[in-house]
mmCIF file of C-alpha atoms and ligand atoms in Angstrom:
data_model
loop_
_atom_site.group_PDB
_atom_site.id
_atom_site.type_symbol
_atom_site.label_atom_id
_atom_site.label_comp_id
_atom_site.label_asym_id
_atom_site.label_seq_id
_atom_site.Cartn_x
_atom_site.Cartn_y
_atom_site.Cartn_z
ATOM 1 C CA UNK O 875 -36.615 -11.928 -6.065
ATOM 2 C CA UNK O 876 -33.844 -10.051 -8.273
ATOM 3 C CA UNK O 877 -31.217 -8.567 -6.540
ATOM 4 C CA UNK O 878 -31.690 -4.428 -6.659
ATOM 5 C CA UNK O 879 -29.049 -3.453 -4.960
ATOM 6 C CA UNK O 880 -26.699 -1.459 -6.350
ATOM 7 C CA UNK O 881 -23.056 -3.460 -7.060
ATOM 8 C CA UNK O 882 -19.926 -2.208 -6.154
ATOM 9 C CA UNK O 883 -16.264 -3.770 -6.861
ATOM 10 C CA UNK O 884 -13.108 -2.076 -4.682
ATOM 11 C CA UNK O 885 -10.327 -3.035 -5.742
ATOM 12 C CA UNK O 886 -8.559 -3.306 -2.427
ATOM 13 C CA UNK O 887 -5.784 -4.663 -0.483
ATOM 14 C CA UNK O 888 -5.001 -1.052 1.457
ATOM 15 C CA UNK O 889 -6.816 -0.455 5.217
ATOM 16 C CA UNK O 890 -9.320 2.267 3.323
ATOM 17 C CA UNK O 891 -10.926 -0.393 0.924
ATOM 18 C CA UNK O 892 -11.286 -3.016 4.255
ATOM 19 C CA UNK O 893 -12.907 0.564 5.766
ATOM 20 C CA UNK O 894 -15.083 1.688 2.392
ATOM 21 C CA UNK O 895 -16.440 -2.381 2.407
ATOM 22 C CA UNK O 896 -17.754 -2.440 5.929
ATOM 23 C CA UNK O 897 -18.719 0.789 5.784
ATOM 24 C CA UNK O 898 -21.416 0.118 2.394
ATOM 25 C CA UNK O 899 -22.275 -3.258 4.138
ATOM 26 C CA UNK O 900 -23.065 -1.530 7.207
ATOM 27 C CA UNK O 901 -26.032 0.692 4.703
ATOM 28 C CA UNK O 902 -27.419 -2.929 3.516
ATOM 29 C CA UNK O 903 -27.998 -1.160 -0.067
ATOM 30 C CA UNK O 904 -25.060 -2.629 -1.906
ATOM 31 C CA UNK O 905 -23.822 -5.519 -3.189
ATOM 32 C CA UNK O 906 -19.892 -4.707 -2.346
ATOM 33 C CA UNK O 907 -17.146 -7.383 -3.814
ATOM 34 C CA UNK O 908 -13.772 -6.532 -2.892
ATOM 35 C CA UNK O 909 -11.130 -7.812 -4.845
ATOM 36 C CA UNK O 910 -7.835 -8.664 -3.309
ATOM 37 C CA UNK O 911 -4.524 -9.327 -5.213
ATOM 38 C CA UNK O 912 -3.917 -12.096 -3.137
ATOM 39 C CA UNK O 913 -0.040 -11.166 -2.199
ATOM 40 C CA UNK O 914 -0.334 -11.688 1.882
ATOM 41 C CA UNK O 915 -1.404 -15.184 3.582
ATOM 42 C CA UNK O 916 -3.566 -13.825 5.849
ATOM 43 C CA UNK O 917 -4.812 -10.958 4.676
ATOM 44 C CA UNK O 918 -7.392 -8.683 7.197
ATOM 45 C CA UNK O 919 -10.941 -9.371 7.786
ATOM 46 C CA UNK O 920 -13.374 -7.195 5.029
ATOM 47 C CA UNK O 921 -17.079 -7.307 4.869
ATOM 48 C CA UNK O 922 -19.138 -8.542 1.811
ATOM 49 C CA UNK O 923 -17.675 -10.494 -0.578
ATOM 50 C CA UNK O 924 -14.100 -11.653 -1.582
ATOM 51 C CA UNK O 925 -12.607 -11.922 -4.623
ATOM 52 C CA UNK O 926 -8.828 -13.167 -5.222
ATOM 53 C CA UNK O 927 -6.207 -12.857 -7.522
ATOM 54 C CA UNK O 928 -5.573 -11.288 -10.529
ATOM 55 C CA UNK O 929 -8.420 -10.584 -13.259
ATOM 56 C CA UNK O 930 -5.799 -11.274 -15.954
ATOM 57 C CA UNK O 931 -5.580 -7.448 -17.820
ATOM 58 C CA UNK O 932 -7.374 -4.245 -18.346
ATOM 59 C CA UNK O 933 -10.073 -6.413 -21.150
ATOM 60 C CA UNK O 934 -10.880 -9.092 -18.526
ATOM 61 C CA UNK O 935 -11.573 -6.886 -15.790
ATOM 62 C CA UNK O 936 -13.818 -4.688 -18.152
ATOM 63 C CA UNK O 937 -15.667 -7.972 -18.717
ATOM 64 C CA UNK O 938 -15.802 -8.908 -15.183
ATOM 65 C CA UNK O 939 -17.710 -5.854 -14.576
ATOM 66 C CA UNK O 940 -20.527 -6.544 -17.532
ATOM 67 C CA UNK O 941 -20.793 -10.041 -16.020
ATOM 68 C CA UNK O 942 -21.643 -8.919 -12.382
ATOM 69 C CA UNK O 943 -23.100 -5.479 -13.371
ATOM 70 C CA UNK O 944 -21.022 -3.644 -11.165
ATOM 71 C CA UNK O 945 -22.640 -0.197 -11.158
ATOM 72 C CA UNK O 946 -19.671 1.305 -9.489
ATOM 73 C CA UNK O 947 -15.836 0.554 -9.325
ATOM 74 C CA UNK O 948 -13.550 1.816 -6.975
ATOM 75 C CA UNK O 949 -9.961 1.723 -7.337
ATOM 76 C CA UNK O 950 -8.976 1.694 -4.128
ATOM 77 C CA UNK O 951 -5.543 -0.429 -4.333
ATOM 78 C CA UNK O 952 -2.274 1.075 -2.637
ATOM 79 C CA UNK O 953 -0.605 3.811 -4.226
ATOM 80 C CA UNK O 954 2.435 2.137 -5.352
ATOM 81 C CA UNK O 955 0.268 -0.239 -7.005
ATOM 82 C CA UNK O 956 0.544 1.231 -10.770
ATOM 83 C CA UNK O 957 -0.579 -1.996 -12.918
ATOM 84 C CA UNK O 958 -3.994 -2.206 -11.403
ATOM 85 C CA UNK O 959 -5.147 1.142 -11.192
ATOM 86 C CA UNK O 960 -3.975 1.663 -14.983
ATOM 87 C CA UNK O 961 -6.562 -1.618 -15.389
ATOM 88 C CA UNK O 962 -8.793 -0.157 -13.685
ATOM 89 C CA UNK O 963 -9.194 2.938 -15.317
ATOM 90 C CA UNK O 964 -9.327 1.054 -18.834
ATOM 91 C CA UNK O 965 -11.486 -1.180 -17.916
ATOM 92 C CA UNK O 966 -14.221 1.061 -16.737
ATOM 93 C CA UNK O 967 -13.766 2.853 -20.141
ATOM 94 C CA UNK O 968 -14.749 -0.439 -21.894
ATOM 95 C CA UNK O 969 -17.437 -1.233 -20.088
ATOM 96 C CA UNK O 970 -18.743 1.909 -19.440
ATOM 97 C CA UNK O 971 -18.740 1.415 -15.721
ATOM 98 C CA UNK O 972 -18.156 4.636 -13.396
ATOM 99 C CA UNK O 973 -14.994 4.617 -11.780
ATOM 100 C CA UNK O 974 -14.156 6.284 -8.417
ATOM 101 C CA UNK O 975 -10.596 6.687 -7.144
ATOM 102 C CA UNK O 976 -9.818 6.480 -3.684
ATOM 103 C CA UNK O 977 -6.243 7.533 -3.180
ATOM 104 C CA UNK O 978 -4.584 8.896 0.568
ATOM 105 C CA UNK O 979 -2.806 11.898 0.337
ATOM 106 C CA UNK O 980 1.434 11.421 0.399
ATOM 107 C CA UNK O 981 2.762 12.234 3.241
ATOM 108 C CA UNK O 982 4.279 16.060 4.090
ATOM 109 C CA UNK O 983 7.668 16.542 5.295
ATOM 110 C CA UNK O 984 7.487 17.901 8.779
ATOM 111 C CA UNK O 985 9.668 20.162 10.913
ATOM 112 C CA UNK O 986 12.414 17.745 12.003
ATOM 113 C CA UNK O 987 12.061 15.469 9.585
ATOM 114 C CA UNK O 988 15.255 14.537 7.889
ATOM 115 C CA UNK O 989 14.389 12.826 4.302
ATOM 116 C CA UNK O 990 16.273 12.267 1.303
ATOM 117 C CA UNK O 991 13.452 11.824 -1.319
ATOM 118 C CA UNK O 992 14.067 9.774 -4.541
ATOM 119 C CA UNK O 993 12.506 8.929 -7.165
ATOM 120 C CA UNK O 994 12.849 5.290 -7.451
ATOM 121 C CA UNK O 995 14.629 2.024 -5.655
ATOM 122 C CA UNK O 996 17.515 2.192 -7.551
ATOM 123 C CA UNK O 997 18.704 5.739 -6.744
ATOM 124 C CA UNK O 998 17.402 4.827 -2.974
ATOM 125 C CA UNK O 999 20.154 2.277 -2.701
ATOM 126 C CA UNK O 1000 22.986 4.633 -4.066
ATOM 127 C CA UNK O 1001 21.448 7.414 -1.627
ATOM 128 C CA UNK O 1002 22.589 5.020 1.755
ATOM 129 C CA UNK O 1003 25.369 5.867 3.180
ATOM 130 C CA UNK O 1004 28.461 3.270 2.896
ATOM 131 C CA UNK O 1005 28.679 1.154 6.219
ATOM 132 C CA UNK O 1006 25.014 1.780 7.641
ATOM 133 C CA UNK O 1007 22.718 0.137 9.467
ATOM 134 C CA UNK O 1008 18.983 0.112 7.247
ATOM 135 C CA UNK O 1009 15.639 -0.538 8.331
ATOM 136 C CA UNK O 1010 14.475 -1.868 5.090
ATOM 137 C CA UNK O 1011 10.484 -0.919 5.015
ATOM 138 C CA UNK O 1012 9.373 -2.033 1.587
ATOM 139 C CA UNK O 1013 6.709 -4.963 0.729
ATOM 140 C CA UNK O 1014 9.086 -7.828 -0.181
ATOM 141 C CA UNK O 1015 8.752 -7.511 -4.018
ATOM 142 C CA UNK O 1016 10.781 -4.133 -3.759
ATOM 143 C CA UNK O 1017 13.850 -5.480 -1.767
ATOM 144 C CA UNK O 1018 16.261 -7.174 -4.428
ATOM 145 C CA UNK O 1019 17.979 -4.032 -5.521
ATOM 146 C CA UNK O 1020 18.967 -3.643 -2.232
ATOM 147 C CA UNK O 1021 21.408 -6.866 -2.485
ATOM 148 C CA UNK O 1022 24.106 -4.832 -4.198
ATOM 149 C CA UNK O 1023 25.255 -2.866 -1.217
ATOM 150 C CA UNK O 1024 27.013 -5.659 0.551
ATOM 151 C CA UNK O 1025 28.215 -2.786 3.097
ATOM 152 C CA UNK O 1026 25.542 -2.374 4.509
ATOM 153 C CA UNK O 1027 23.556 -4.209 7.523
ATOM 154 C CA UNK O 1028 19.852 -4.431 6.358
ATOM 155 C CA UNK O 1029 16.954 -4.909 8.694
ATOM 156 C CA UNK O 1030 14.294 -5.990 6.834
ATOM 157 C CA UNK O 1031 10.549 -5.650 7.900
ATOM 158 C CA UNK O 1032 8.266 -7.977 5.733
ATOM 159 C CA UNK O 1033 4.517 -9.356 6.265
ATOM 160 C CA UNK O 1034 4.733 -12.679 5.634
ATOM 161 C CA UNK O 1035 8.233 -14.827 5.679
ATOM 162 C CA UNK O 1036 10.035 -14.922 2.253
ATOM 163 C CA UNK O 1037 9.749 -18.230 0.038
ATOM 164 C CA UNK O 1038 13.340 -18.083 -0.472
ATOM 165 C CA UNK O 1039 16.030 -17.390 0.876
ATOM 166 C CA UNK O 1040 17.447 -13.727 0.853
ATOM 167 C CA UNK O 1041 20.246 -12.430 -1.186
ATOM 168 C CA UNK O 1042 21.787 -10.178 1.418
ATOM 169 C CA UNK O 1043 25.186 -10.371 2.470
ATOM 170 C CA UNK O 1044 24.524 -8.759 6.412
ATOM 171 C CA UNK O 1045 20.919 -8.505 7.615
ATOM 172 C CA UNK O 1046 18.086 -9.888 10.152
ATOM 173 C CA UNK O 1047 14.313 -10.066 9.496
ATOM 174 C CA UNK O 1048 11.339 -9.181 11.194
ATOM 175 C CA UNK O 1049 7.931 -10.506 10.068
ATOM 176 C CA UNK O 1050 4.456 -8.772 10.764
ATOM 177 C CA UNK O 1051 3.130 -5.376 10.489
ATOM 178 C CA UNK O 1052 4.524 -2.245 10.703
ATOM 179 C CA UNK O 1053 3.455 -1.143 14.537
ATOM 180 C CA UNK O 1054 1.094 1.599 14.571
ATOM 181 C CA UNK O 1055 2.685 2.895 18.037
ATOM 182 C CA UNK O 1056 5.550 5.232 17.777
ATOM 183 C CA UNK O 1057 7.083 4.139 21.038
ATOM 184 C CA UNK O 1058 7.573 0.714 19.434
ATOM 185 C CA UNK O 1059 8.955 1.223 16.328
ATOM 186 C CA UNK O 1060 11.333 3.961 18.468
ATOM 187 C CA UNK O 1061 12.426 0.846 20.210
ATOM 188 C CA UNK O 1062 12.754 -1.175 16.686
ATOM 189 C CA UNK O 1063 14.903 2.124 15.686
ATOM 190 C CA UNK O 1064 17.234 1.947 19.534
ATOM 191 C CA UNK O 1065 17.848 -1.604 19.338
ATOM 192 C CA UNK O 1066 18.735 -2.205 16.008
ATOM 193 C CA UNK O 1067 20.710 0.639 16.178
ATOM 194 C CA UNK O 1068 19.183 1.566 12.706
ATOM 195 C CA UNK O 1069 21.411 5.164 11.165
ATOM 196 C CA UNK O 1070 18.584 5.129 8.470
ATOM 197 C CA UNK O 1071 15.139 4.141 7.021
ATOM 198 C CA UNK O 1072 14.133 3.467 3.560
ATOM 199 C CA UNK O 1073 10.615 3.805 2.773
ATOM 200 C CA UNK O 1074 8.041 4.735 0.259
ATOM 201 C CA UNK O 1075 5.722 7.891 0.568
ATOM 202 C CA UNK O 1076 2.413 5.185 0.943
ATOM 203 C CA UNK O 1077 0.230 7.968 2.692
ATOM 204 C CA UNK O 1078 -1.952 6.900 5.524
ATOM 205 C CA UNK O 1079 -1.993 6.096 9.404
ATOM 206 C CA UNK O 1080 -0.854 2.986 8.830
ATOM 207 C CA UNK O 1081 2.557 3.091 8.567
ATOM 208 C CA UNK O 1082 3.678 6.755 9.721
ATOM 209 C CA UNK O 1083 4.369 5.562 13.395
ATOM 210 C CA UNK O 1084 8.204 5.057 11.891
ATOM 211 C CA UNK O 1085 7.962 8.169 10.141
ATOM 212 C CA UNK O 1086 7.094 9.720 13.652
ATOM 213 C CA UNK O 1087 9.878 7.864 15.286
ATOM 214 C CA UNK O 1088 12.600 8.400 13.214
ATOM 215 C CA UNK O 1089 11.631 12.409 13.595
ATOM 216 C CA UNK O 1090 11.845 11.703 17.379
ATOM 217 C CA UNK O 1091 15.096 9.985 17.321
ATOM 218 C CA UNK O 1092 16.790 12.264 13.953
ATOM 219 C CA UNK O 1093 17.350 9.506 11.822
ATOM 220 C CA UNK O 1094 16.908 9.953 7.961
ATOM 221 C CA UNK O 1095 14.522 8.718 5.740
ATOM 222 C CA UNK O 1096 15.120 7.651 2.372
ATOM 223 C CA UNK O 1097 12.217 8.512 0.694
ATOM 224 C CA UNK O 1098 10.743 6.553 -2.503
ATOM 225 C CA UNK O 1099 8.284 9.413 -3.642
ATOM 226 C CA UNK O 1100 5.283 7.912 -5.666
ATOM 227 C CA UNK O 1101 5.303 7.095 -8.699
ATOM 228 C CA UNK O 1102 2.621 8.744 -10.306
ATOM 229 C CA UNK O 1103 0.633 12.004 -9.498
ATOM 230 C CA UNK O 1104 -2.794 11.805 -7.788
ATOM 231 C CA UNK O 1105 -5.168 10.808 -10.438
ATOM 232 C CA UNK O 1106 -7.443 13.380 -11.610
ATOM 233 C CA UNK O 1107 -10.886 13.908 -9.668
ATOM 234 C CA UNK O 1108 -9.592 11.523 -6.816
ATOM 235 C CA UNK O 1109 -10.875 11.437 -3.355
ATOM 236 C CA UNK O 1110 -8.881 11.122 -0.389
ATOM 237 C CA UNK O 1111 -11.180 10.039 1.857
ATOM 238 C CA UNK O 1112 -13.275 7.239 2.547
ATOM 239 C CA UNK O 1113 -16.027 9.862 3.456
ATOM 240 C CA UNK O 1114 -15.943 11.433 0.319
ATOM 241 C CA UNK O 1115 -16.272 7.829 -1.657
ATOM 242 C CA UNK O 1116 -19.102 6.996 0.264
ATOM 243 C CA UNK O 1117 -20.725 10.076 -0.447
ATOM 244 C CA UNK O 1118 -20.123 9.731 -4.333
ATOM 245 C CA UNK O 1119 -20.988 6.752 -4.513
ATOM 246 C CA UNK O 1120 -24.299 7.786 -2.381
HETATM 247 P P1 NAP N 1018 0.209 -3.914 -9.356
HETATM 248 O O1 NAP N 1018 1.641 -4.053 -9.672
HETATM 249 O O2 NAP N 1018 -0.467 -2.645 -9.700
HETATM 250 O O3 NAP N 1018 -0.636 -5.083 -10.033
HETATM 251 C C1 NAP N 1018 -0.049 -6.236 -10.630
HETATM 252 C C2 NAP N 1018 -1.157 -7.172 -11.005
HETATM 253 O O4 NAP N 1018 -1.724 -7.758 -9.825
HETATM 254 C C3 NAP N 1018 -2.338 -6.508 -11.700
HETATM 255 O O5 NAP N 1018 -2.094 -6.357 -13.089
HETATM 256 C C4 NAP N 1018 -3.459 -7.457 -11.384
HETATM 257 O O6 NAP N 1018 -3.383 -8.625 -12.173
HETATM 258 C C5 NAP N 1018 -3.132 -7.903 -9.973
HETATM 259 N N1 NAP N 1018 -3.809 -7.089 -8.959
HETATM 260 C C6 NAP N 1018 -3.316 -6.043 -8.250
HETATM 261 N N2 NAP N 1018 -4.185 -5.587 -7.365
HETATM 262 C C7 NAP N 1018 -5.289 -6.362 -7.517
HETATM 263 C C8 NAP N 1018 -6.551 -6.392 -6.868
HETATM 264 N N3 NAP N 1018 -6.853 -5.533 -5.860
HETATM 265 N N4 NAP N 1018 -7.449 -7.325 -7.275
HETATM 266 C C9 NAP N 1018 -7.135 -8.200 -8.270
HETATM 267 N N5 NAP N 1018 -5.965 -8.224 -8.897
HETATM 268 C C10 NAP N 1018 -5.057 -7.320 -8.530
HETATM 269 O O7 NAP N 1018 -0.050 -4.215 -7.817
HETATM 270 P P2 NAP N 1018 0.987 -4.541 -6.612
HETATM 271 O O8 NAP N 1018 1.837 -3.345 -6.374
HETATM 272 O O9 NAP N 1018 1.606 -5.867 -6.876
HETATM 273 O O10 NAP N 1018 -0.041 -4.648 -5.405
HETATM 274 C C11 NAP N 1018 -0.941 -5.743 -5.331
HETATM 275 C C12 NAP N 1018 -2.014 -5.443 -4.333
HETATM 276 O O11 NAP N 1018 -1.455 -5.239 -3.053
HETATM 277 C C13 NAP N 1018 -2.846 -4.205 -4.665
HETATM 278 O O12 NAP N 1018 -4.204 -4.576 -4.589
HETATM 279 C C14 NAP N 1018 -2.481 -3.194 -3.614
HETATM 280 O O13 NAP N 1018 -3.600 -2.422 -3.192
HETATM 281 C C15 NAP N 1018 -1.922 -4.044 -2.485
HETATM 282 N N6 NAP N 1018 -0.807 -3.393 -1.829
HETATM 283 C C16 NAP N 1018 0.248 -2.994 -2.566
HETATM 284 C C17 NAP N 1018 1.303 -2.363 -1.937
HETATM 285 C C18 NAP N 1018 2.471 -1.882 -2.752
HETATM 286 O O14 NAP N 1018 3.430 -1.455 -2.145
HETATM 287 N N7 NAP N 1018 2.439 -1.894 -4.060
HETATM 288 C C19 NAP N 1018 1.283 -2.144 -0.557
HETATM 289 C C20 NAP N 1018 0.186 -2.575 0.177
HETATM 290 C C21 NAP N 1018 -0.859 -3.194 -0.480
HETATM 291 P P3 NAP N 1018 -4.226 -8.815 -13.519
HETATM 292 O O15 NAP N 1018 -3.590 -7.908 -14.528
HETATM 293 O O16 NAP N 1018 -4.061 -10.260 -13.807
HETATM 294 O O17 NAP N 1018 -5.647 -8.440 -13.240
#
């Protein structure tokens, strides 16, 4: 019997693609592929298929959609993530395939909050203070700049353990997830005695619980603003997707 379900490809690797996957599956209409990047180990459980690693550029992906006659991509990939979602939208132009973007909203600066926001990792490691102590929240391929400030004591939160070993002159690592419970990464913030945070502005639920926490406790941010503006005609929900794509 030929398959006449509808196909979708996400192009994941963020907690709303994992969500939009189990969420089509759950409707048993769609084919859904997800597509991972295949940066973390062990990365979280996600319905339907799996697809990993890179497609090799904008023309390959394009012909990875004609050759599994995806109906509908979604570019659901983190918003840091520039490469892929440039793909992404080129592809979809060469094959003709209809492209949905699934992008969170940045996060606002609250009452309390005390951020320094930047525009990139460079002027984020000029922004720290001399002599502080740094809760370094960036996935590992963004941490090297941060070597030239022997001055400083770096705490560095990463998913999985680096392959080698780190250029830092003073720091201490801690592997897993960011927590999603305030109290705990309050904690993180006491014991480490941490005088300031650098992050990015990824959006989401995910990872605010330090952003919380740091408001709590007055500590600044250092805040790597994204790099690109919200693509045109994106949706920031996982709702909204699922009702386009309905
Ligand atoms: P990137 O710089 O935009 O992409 C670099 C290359 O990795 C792409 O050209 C593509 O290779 C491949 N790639 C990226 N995402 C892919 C996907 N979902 N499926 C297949 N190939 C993918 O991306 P990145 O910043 O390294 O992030 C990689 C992945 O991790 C993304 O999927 C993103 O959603 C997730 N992630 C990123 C961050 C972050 O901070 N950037 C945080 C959390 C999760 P080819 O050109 O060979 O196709």
């Amino acid at each position: 019997m030929p398959d006449i379900r509808k196909s979708v490809l996400i192009l994941g690797g963020t907690g709303e693609a994992s969500e939009l996957a189990e969420r089509l599956e759950n409707l048993a209409r769609y084919r859904v592929i997800t597509s991972l990047a295949g940066r973390t180990l062990d990365p979280r459980r996600t319905s339907g298929e799996i697809r990993i690693g890179g497609f090799g550029g904008a023309e390959s992906l394009a012909t990875f959609l004609r050759e599994e006659a995806i109906d509908v991509l979604v570019d659901a990939t983190h918003p840091f993530a520039e490469t892929i979602s440039a793909n992404a939208a080129r592809a979809a132009e060469i094959s003709g395939t209809r492209l949905l973007v699934l992008q969170r909203p940045a996060w606002p600066q609250e009452p309390g909050d005390r951020w320094i926001v930047v525009k990139a990792l460079q002027q984020a490691c000029q922004a720290i203070p001399p002599s502080s102590r740094v809760l370094l929240a960036l996935g590992r391929q963004y941490i090297a700049a941060f070597t030239a400030r022997p001055d400083v004591h770096f705490i560095i939160r990463m998913v999985d353990r680096p392959d080698e070993p780190l250029a830092f002159t003073s720091f201490e690592l801690i592997i897993g997830k960011p927590s999603a419970d305030p109290a705990a990464e309050e904690r993180l913030l006491r014991d480490g005695k941490v005088s300031h945070i650098v992050c990015r502005n990824s959006g989401g639920d995910g990872a605010y619980a330090k952003i919380l926490a740091a408001r709590r406790l007055s500590i600044p941010i250092i805040m790597i603003d994204r790099p690109t503006a919200e693509a045109e005609g994106a949706f920031n929900t996982v709702e909204s997707v699922l009702t386009a794509i309905a």
